[in-house]
Coordinates of C-alpha atoms and ligand atoms in Angstrom, one line a residue:
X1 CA 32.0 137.5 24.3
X2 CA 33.1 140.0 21.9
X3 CA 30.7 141.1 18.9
X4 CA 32.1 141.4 15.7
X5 CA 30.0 143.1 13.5
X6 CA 30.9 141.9 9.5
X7 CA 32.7 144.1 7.2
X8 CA 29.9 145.3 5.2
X9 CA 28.5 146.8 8.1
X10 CA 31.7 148.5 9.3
X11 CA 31.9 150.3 5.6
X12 CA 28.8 152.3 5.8
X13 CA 28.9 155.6 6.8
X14 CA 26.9 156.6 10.1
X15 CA 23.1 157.4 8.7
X16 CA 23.3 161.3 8.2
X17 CA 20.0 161.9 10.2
X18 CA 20.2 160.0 12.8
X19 CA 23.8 161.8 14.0
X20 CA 21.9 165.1 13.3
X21 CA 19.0 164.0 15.8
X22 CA 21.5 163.2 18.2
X23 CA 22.9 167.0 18.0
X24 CA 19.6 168.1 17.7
X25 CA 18.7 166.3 21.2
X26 CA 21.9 167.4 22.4
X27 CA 21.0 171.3 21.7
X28 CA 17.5 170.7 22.8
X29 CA 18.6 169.3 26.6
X30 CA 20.3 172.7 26.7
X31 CA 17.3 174.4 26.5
X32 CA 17.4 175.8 22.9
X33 CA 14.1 176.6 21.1
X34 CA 15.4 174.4 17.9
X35 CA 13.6 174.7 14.7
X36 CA 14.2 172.1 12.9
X37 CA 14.5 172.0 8.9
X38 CA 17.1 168.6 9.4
X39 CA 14.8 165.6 8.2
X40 CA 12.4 165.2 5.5
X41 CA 9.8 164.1 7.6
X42 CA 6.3 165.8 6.8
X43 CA 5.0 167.4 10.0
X44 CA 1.4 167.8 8.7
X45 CA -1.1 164.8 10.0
X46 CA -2.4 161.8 7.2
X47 CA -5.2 163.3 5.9
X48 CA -8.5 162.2 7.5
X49 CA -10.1 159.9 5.0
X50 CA -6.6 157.9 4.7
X51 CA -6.7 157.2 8.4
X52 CA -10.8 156.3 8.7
X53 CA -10.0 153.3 6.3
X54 CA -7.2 152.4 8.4
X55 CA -9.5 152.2 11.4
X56 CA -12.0 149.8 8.9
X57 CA -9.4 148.0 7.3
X58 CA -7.5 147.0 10.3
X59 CA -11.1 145.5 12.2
X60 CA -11.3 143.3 9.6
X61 CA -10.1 139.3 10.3
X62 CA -8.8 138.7 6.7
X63 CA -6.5 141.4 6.7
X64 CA -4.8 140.1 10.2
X65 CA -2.6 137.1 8.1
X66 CA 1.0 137.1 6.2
X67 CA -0.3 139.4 3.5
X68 CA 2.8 137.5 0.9
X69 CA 3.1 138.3 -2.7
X70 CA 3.8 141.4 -4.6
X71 CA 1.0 143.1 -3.0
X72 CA -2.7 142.7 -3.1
X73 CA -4.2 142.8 -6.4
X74 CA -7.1 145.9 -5.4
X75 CA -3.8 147.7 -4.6
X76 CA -1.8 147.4 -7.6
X77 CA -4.4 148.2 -9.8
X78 CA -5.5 151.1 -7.7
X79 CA -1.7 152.5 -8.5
X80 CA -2.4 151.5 -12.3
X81 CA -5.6 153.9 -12.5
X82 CA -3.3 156.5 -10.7
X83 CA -0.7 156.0 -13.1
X84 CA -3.0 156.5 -15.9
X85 CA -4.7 159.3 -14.6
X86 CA -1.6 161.4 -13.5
X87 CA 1.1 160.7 -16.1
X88 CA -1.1 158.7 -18.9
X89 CA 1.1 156.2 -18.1
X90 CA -0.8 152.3 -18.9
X91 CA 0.9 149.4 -16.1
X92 CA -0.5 146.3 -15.7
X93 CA -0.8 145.2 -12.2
X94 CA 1.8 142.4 -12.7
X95 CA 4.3 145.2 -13.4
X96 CA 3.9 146.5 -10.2
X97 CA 5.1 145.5 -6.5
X98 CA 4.3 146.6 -3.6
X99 CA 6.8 148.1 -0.8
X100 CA 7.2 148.5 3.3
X101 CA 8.2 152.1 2.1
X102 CA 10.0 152.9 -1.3
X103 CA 13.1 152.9 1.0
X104 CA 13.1 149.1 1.4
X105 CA 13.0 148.2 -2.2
X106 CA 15.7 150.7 -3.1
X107 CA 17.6 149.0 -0.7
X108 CA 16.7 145.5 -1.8
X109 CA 16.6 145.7 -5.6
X110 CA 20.9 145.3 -5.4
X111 CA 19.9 141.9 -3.9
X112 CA 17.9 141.1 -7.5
X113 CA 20.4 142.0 -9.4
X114 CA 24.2 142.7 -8.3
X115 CA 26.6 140.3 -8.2
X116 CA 29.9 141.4 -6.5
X117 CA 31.8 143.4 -8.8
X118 CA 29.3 144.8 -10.3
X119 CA 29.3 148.4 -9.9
X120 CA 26.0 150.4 -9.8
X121 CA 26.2 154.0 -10.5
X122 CA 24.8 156.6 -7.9
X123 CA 23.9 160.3 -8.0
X124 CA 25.8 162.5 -5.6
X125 CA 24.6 163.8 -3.3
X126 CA 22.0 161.9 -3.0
X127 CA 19.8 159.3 -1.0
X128 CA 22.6 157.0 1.2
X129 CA 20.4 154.2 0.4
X130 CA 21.8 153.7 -3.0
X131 CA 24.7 153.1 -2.1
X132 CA 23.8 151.1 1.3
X133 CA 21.9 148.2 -1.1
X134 CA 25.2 148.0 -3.1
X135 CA 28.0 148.2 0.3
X136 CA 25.5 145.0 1.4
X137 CA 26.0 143.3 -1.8
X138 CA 29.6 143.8 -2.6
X139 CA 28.7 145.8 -5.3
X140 CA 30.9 148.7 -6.5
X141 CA 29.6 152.5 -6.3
X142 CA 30.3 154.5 -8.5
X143 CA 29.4 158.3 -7.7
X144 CA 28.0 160.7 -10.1
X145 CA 28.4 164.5 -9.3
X146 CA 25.0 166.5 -9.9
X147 CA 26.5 169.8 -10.4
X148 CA 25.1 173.1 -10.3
X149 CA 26.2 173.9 -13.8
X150 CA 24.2 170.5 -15.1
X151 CA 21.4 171.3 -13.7
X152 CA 21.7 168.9 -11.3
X153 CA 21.8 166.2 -14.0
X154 CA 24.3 163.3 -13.9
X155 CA 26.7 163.8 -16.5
X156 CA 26.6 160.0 -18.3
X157 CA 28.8 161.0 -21.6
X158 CA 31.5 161.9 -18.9
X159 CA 31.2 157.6 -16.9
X160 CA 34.5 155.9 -18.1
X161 CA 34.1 153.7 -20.8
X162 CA 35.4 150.7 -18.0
X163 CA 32.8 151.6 -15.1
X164 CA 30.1 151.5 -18.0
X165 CA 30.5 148.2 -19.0
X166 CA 30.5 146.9 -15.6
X167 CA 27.3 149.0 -14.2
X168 CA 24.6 146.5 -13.8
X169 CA 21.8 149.6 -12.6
X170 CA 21.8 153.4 -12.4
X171 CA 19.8 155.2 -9.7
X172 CA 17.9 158.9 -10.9
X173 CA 15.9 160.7 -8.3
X174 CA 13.9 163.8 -9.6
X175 CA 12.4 165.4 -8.1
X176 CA 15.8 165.8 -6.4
X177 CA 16.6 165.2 -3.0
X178 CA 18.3 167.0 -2.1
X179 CA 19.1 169.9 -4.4
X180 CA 15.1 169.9 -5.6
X181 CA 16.2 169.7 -9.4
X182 CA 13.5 168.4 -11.9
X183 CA 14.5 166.5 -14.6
X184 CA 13.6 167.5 -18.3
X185 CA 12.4 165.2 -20.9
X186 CA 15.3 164.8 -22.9
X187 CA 17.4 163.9 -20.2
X188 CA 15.2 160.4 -19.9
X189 CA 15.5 160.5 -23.2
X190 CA 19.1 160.3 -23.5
X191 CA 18.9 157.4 -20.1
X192 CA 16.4 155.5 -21.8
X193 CA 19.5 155.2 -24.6
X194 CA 22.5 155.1 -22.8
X195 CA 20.7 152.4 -20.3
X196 CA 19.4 150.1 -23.8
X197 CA 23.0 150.3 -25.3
X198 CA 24.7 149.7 -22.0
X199 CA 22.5 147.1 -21.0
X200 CA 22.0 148.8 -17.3
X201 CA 18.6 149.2 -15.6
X202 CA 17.3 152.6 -15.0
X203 CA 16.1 152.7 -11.0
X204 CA 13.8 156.1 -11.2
X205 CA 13.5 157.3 -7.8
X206 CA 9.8 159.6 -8.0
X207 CA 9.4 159.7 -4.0
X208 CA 8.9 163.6 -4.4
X209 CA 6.7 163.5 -7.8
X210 CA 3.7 165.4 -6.2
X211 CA 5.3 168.3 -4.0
X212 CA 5.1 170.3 -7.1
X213 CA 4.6 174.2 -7.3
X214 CA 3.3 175.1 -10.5
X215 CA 0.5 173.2 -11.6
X216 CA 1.1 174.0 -15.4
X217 CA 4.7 172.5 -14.8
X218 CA 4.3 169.1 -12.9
X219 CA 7.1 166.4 -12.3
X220 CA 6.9 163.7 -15.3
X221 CA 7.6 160.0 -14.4
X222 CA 10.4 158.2 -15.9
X223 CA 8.0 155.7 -17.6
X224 CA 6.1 158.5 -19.6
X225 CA 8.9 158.3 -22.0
X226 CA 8.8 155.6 -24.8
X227 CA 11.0 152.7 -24.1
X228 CA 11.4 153.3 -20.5
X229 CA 9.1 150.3 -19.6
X230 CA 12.0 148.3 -21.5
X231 CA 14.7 149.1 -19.3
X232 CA 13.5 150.2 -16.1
X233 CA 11.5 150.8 -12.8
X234 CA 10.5 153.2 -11.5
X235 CA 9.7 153.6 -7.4
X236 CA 7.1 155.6 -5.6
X237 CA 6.4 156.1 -2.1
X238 CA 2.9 157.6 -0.2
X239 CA 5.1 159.0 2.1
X240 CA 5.5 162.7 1.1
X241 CA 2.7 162.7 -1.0
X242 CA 0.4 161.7 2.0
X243 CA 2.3 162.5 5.0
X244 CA 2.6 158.7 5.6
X245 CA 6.4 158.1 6.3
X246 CA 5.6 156.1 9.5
X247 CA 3.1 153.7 7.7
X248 CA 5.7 152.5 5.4
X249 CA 4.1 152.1 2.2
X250 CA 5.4 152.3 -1.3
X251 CA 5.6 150.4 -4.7
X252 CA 8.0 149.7 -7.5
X253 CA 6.4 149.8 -11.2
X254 CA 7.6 149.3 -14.7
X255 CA 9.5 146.4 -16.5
X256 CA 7.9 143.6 -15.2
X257 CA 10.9 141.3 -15.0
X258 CA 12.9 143.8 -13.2
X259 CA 10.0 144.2 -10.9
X260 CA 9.8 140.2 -10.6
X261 CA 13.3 140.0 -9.4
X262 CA 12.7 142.8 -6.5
X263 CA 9.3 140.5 -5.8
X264 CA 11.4 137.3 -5.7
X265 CA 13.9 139.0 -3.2
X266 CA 11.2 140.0 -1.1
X267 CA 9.3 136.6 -1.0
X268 CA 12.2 135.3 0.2
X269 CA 13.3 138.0 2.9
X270 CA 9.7 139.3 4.5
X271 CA 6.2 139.2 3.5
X272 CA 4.6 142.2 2.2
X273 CA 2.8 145.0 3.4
X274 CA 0.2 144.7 6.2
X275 CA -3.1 144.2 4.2
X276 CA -4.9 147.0 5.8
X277 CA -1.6 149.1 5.5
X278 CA -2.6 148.5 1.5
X279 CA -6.4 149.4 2.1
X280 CA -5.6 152.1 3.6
X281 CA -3.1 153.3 0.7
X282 CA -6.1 152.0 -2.0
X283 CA -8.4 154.8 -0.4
X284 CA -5.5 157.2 -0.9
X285 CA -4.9 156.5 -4.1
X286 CA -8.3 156.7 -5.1
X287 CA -10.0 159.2 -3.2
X288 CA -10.2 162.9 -4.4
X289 CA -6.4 164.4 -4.4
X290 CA -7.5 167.8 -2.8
X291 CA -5.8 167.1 0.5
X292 CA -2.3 167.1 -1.7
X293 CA -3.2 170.4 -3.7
X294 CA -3.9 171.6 -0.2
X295 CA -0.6 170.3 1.7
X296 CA 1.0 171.9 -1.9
X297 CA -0.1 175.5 -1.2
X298 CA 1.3 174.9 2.2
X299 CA 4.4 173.9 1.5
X300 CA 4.6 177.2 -1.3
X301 CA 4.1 179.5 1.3
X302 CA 6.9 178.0 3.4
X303 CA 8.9 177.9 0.4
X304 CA 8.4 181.5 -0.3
X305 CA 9.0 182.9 3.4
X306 CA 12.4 181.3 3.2
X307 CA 13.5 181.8 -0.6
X308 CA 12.5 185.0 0.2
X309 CA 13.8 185.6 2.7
X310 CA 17.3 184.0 2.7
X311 CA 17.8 186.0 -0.6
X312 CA 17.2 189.3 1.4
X313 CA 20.2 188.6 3.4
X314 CA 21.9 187.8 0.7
X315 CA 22.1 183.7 0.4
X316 CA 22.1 182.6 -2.9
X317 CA 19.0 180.0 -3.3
X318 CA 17.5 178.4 -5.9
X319 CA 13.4 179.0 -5.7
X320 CA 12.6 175.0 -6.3
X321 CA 10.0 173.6 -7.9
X322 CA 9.5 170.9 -6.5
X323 CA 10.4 168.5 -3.2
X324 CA 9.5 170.4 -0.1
X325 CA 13.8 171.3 0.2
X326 CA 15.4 174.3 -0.2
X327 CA 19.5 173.9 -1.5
X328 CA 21.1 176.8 -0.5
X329 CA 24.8 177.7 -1.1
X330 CA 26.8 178.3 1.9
X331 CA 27.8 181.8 3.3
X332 CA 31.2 183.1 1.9
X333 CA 34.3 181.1 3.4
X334 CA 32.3 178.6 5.2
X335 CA 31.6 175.2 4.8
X336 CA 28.6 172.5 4.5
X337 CA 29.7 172.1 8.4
X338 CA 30.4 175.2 9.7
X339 CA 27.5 176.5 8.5
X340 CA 25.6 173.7 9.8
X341 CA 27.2 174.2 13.4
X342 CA 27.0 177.5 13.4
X343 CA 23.0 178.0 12.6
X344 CA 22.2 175.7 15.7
X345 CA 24.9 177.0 18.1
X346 CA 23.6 180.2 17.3
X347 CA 20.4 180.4 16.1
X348 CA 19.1 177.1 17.2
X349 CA 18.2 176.2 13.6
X350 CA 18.6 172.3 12.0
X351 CA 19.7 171.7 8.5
X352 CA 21.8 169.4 6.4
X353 CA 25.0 169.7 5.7
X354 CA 25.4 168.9 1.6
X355 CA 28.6 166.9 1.7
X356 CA 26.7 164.8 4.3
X357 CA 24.7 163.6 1.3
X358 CA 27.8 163.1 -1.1
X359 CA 31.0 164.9 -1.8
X360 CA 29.8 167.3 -4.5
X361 CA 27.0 168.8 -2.1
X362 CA 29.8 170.4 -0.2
X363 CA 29.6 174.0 0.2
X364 CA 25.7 173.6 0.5
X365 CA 22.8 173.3 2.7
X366 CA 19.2 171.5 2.8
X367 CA 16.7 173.3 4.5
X368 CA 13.7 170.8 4.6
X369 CA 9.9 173.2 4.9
X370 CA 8.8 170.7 7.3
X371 CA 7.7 173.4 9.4
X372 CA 4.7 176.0 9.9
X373 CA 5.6 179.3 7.8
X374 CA 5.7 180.9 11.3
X375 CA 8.4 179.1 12.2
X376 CA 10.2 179.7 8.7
X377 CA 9.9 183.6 9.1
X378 CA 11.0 182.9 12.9
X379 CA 14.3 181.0 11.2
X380 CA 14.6 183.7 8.6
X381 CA 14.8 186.6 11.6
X382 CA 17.1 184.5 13.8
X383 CA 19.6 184.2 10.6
X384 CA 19.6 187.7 10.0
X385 CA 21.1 188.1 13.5
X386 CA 24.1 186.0 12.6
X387 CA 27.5 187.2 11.5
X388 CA 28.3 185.2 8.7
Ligands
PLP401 C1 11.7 160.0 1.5 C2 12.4 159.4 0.3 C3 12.1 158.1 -0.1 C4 10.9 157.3 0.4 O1 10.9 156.8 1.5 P1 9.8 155.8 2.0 O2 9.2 156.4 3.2 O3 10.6 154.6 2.3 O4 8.8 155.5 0.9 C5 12.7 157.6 -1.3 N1 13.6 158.4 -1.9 C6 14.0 159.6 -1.5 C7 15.0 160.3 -2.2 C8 13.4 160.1 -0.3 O5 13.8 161.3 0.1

């Protein structure tokens, strides 16, 4: 029999990190000594605490059925009181729904809302699941370049008139991924009004909202701003901030029909997050947030040994902020890819090619710091080897 896989399928791209595993694997069955800087995937353990009420939560009986619903109600108001106590933010814990990983509603909230047609506008380069949700919907992209010279900031005056008023939702993601930009007040601001006119719903992506830097200069969320809660959602994951990407846990928070129609989706398509995956995520919440200041001043010290020194040899960097990613702009007369091939033919090194994340990241690189600063100063010395 011959398998015919459906159209939608056929149009999306190959997923970026799992082709550069497969070169990874590739260099690594050679031998190499690769250090990897490829996928955001924290290498630091869940803290301690996180995992002992794992181990409880899991023993006990009523947490071993269909857990349904938008999440249980001790966790959604356990992200309220962290809400309030991190932006000053008030949610109630109908406006917020719990996720198997900010990833799957990002993916699923097209499903709530998009009709085919309907075009849903994206920031480039950016997270491929934005634009997966709206490929399986028959939803139309449309790409917005974050350019160096915005500050990484979508350019909305500059959207066509006719894509506008077709644009059903608009995704923002800042922290970035994966040029590490932060976004200023006034660009919400000026969202928060072109979504009300427009009639669009603002998806904020915060993933990355707690690898800061500077304590006196932390990420704000999307919903701080007056009038966000009327158009919008925002989406948070305990992934980065906890080293938790394999327990898949996240929530989406904000306007509370928005977040009904992502809760109706999922009723319909799985059925919620294991109950002792939310305990767990409760005690994370809630517990004292010293094991993130610590994995912080980690993550600054990587961040310094290669800002520092990439600049030496004379790559032009931006020092981020925030996200645990380094952009960095390509050596003189080479490309996203042949820069990309070239640090692991000859240095062994992993990193993302821009343009694999969207068109307008061409001519960059992601480093991610998702290893010891050891290995960073290692990287650092084997790149100073190489001719560029
Ligand atoms: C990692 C990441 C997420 C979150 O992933 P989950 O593990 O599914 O919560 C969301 N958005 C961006 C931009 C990311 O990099």
């Amino acid at each position: 029999m011959q398998i015919n896989y459906n159209e939608k399928l056929k149009k999306l791209p190959p997923y970026l990190f799992i082709e550069i595993d497969k070169k990874k694997n590739e260099a690594k069955k050679r031998g190499a000594d690769i250090i990897s800087l490829g996928v955001g995937d924290p290498d630091m353990p869940t803290p301690p605490h996180i995992i002992k009420a794992m181990q409880e939560a899991v023993a006990k009986p009523a947490n071993h059925q269909y857990p349904f619903g938008a999440g249980m109600l001790s966790f959604r108001k356990a992200v309220c009181d962290w809400y309030k106590s991190r932006f000053s933010v008030d949610l109630e814990p109908e406006e917020v729904c719990a996720l198997i990983g900010s990833k799957e509603g990002i993916g699923h909230i097209h499903l709530g809302f998009i009709n085919p047609g309907d075009i849903v506008l994206i920031p480039e380069p950016g997270y491929p699941v934005y634009n997966t949700g709206t490929i399986f919907t028959d939803g139309v992209p449309y790409f917005m370049p974050l350019l160096e010279k915005n500050n990484y900031l979508p350019d909305l005056d500059s959207i066509p008139a006719d894509i506008v008023k077709k644009a059903k939702i608009i995704f923002v993601n800042y922290p970035n991924n994966p040029t590490a930009a932060i976004a200023p007040k006034e660009f919400y601001v000026s969202l928060i009004d072109f979504a009300k006119k427009n009639n669009i719903i603002v998806a904020a992506d915060a993933a990355y909202s707690e690898i800061f830097y500077d304590d006196n200069d932390k990420p704000m969320s999307f919903l701080e701003v007056e009038g966000a809660k009327e158009v919008g959602v925002e989406f948070h994951s305990l992934s980065k901030t906890y080293n938790m990407t394999g327990w898949r846990i996240g929530w989406v928070c904000g306007n509370k029909d928005i977040v009904k129609g992502i809760s109706t989706v999922k009723d319909n398509y799985d059925s919620g997050v294991f109950c002792a995956v939310q305990e767990a995520a409760i005690t994370a919440l809630s517990a004292s947030q010293d094991c993130v200041a610590k994995q912080r001043t980690i993550y600054k010290e990587r961040r310094d040994a290669l800002v520092e020194g990439l600049t030496k040899l004379g790559w032009k960097v931006r020092n981020p902020k925030a996200t645990f990613y380094v952009w960095a702009k390509t050596p003189k007369n080479y490309t996203s890819a042949q820069t990309v091939s070239k640090l692991l033919d000859e240095a062994a090194i992993v990193c993302t090619p821009g343009n694999g994340m969207g068109k307008s990241g061409e001519g960059y690189v992601r480093f991610a710091l998702t290893v010891s600063a050891a290995r960073i100063k290692e990287a650092v010395e084997r790149i100073s080897k190489i001719q560029f």
